[in-house]
PDB file of C-alpha atoms in Angstrom:
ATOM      1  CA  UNK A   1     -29.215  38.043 -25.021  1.00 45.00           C
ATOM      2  CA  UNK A   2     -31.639  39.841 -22.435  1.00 63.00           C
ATOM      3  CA  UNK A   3     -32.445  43.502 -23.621  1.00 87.00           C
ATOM      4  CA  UNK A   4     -32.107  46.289 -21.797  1.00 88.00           C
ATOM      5  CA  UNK A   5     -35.527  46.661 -20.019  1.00 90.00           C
ATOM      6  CA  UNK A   6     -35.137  42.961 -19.092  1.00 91.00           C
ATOM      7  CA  UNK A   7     -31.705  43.802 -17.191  1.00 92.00           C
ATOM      8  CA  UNK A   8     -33.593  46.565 -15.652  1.00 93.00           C
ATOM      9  CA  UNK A   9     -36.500  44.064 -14.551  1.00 94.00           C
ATOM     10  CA  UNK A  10     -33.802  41.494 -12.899  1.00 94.00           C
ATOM     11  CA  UNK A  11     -31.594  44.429 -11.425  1.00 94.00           C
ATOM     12  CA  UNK A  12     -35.010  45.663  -9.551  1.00 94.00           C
ATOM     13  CA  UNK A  13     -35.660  41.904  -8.533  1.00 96.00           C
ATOM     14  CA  UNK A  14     -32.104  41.483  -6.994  1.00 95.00           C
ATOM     15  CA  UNK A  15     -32.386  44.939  -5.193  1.00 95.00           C
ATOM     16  CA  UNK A  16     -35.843  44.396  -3.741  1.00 95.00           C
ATOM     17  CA  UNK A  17     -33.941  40.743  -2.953  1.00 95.00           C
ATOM     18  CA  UNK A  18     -31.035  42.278  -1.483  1.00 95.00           C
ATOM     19  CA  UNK A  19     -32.941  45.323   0.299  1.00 95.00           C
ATOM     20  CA  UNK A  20     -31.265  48.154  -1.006  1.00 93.00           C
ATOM     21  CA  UNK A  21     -33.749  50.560  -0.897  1.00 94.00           C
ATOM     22  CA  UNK A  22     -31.668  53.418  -2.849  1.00 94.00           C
ATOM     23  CA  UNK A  23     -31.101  50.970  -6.041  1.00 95.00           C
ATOM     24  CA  UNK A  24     -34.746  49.164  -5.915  1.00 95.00           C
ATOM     25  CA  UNK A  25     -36.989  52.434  -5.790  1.00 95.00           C
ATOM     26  CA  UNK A  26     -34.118  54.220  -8.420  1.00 95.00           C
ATOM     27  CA  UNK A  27     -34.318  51.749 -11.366  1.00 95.00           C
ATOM     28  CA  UNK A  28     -38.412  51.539 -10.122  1.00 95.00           C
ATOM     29  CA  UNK A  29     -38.889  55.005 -11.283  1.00 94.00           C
ATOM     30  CA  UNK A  30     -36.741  54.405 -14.467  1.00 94.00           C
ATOM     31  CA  UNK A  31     -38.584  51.682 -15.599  1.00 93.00           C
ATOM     32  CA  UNK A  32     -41.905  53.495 -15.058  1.00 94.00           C
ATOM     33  CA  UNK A  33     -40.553  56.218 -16.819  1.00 93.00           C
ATOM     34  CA  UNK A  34     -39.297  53.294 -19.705  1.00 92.00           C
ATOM     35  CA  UNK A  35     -43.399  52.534 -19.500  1.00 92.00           C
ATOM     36  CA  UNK A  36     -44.444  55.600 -19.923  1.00 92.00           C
ATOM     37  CA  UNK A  37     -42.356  56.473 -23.106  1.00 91.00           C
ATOM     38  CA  UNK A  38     -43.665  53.280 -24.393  1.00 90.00           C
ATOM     39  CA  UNK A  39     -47.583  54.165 -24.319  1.00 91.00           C
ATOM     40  CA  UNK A  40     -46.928  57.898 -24.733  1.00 87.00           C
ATOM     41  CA  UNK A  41     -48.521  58.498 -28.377  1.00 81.00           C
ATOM     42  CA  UNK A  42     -51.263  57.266 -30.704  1.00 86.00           C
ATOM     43  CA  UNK A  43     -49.974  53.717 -30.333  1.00 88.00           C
ATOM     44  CA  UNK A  44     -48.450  51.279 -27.582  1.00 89.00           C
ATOM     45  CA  UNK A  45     -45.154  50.229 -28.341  1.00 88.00           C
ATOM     46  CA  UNK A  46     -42.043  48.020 -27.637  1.00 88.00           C
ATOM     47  CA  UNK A  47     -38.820  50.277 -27.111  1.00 86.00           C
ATOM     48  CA  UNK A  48     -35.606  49.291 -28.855  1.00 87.00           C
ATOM     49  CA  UNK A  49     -32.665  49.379 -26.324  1.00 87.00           C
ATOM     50  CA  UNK A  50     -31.553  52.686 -27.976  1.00 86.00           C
ATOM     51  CA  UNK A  51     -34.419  54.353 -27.041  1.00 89.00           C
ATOM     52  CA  UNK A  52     -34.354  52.983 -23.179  1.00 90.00           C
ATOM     53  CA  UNK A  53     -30.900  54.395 -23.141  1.00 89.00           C
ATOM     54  CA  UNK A  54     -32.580  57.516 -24.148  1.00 89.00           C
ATOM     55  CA  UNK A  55     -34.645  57.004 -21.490  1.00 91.00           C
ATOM     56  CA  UNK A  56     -31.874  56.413 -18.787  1.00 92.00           C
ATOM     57  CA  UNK A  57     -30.107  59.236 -20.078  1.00 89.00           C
ATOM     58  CA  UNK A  58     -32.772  61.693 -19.395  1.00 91.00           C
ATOM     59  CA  UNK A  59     -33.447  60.085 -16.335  1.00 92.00           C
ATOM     60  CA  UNK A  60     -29.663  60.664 -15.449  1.00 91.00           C
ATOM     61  CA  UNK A  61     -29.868  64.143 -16.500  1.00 90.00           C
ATOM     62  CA  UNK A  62     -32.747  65.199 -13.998  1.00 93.00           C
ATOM     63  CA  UNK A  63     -30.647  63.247 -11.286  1.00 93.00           C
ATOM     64  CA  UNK A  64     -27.662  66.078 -12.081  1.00 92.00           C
ATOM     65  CA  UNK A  65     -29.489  68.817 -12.555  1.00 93.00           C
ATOM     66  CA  UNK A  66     -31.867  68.131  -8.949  1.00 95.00           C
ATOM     67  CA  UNK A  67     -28.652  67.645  -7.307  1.00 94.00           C
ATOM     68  CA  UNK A  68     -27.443  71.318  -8.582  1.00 93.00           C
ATOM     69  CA  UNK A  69     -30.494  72.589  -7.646  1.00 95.00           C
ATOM     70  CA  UNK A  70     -30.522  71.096  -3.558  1.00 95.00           C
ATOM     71  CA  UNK A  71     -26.911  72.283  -3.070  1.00 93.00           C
ATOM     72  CA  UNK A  72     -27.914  75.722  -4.084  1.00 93.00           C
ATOM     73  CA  UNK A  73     -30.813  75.330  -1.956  1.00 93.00           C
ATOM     74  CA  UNK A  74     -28.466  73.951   0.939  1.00 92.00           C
ATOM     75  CA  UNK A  75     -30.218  70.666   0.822  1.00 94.00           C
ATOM     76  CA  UNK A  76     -27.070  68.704   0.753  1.00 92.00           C
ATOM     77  CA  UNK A  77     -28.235  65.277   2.221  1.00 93.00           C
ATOM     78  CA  UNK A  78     -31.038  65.623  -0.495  1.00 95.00           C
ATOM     79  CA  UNK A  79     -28.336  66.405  -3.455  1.00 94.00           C
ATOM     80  CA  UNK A  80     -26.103  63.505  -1.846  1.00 94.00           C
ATOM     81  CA  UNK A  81     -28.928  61.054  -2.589  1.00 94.00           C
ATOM     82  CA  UNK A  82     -29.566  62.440  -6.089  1.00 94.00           C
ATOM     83  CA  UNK A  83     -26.002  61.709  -6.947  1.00 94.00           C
ATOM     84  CA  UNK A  84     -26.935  58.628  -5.605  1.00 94.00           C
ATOM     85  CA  UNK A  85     -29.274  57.647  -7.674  1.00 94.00           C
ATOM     86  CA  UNK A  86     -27.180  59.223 -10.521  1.00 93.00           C
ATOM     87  CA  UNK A  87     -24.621  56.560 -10.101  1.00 93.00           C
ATOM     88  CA  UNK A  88     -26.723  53.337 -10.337  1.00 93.00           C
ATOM     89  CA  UNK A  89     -27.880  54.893 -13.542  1.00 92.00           C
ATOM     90  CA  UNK A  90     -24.434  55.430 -14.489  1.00 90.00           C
ATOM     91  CA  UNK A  91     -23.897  51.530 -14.626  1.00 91.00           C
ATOM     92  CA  UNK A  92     -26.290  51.123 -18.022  1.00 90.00           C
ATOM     93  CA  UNK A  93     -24.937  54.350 -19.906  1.00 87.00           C
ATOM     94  CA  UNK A  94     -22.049  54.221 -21.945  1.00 85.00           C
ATOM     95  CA  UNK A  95     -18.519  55.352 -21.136  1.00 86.00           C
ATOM     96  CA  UNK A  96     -18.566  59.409 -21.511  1.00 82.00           C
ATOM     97  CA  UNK A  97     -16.000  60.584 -23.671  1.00 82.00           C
ATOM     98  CA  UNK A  98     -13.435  62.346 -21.901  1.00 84.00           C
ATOM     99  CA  UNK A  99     -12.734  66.180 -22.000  1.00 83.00           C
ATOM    100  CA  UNK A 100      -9.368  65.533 -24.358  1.00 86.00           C
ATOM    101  CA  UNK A 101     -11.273  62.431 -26.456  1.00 86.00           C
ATOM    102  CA  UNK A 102     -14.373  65.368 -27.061  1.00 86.00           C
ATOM    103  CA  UNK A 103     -11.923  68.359 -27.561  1.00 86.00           C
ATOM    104  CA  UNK A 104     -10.320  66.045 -30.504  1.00 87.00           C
ATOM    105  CA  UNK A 105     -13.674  65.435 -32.069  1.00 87.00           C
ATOM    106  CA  UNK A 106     -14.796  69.047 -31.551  1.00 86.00           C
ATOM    107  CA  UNK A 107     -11.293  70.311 -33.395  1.00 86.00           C
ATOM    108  CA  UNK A 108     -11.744  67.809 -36.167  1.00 86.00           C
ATOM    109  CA  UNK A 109     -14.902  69.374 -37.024  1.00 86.00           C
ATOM    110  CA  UNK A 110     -13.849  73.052 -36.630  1.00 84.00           C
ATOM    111  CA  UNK A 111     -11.696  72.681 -39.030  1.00 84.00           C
ATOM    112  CA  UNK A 112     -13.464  70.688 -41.464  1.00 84.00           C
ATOM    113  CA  UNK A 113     -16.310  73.365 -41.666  1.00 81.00           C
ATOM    114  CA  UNK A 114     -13.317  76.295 -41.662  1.00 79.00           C
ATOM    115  CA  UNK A 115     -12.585  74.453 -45.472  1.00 79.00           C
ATOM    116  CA  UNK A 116     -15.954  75.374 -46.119  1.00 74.00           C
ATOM    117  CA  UNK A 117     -15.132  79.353 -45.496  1.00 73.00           C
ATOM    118  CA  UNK A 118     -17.170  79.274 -42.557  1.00 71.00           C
ATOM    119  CA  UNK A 119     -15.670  80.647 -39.445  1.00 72.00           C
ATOM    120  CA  UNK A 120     -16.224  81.861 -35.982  1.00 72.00           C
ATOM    121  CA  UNK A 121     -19.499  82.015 -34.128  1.00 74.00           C
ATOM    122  CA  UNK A 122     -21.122  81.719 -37.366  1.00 78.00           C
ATOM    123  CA  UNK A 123     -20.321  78.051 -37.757  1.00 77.00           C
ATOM    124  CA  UNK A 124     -21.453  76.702 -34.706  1.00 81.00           C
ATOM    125  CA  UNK A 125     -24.557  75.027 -36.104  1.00 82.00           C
ATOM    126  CA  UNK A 126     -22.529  73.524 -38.780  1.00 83.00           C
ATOM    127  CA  UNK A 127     -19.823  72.179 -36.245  1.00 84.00           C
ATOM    128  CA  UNK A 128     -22.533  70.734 -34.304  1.00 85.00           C
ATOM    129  CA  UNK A 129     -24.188  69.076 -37.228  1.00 86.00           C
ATOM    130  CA  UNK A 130     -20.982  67.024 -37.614  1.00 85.00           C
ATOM    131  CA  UNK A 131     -20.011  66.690 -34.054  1.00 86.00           C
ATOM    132  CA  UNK A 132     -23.355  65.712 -32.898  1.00 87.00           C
ATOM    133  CA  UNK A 133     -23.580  62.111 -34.695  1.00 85.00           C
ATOM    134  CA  UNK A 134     -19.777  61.557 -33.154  1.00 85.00           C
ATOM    135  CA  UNK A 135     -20.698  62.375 -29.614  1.00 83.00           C
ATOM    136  CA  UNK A 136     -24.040  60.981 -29.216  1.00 80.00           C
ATOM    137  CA  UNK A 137     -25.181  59.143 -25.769  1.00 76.00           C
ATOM    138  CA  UNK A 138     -21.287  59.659 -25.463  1.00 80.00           C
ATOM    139  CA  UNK A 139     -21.445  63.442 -24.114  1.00 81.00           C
ATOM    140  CA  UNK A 140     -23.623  65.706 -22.333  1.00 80.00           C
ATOM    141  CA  UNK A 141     -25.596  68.229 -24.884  1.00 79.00           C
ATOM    142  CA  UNK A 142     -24.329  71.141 -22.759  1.00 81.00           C
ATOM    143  CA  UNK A 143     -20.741  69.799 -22.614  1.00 84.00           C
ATOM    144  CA  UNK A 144     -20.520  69.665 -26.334  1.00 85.00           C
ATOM    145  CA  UNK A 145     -22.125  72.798 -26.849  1.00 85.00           C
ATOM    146  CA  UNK A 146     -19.589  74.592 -24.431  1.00 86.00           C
ATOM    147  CA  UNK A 147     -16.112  72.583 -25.996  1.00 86.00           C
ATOM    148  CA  UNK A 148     -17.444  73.972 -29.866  1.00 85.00           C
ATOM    149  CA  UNK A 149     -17.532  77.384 -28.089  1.00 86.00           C
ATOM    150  CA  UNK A 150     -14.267  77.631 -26.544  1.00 84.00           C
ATOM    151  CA  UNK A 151     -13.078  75.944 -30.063  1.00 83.00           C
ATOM    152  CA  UNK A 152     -14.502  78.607 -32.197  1.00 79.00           C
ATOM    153  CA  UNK A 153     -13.789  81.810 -29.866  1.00 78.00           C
TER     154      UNK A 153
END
């Protein structure tokens, strides 16, 4: 079974192969990025695939958040490509939970901490403490943050 990097490695080779440009110089910058995490430190090391997800997760991330920031700047052929680019990442993240699927898990742990005594805005770091293990690589930090919100208002 090839890890993650390696899939990365081949997926490159078959874009340059293929000549799509967008793909090729998109998982290019990933894996440099995957490189850089891995002699950031005291120490070289080997990532697990866990932490390359990490790494294609952030990488996804700053794909979203340049694309926000070129269609408030009116760049919208510039924010087109950064979705772009957003999407061939997509392909090597996991399935996000759905609104409904995260609402459920948010819930769950409202009311588990409100057994505690603990209510209100007061227990949002307790609700994410549970919810965060749940939801992780599986949902946005923002998106949970905002559902445990609109579950404890």
């Amino acid at each position: 079974m090839t890890t993650l990097k390696e899939q990365l490695q081949a997926d490159l080779t078959a874009a340059i192969k293929d000549r799509d440009e967008l793909r090729a110089s998109t998982i290019r910058l990933t894996l440099t990025a995957v490189t850089s995490e891995e002699v950031a430190g005291e120490q070289k090391r080997e990532l697990s695939d866990d932490d390359v997800l990490k790494v294609i997760a952030r990488e996804a991330k700053k794909r979203r958040e340049a694309a926000e920031a070129f269609d408030t700047a009116g760049r919208t052929d510039q924010a087109a490509r950064e979705r772009s680019e957003r999407e061939v990442l997509a392909v090597y993240l996991p399935k996000q939970l759905s609104d409904e699927e995260l609402t459920a898990i948010v819930v769950a742990a409202v009311a588990t901490v409100a057994e505690g005594g603990t209510s209100g805005p007061q227990a949002m770091g307790a609700v994410m403490k549970l919810v965060k293990p749940k939801v992780d690589g599986l949902a946005e930090g923002g998106r949970v943050a905002a559902a445990v919100k609109a579950a404890l208002a």
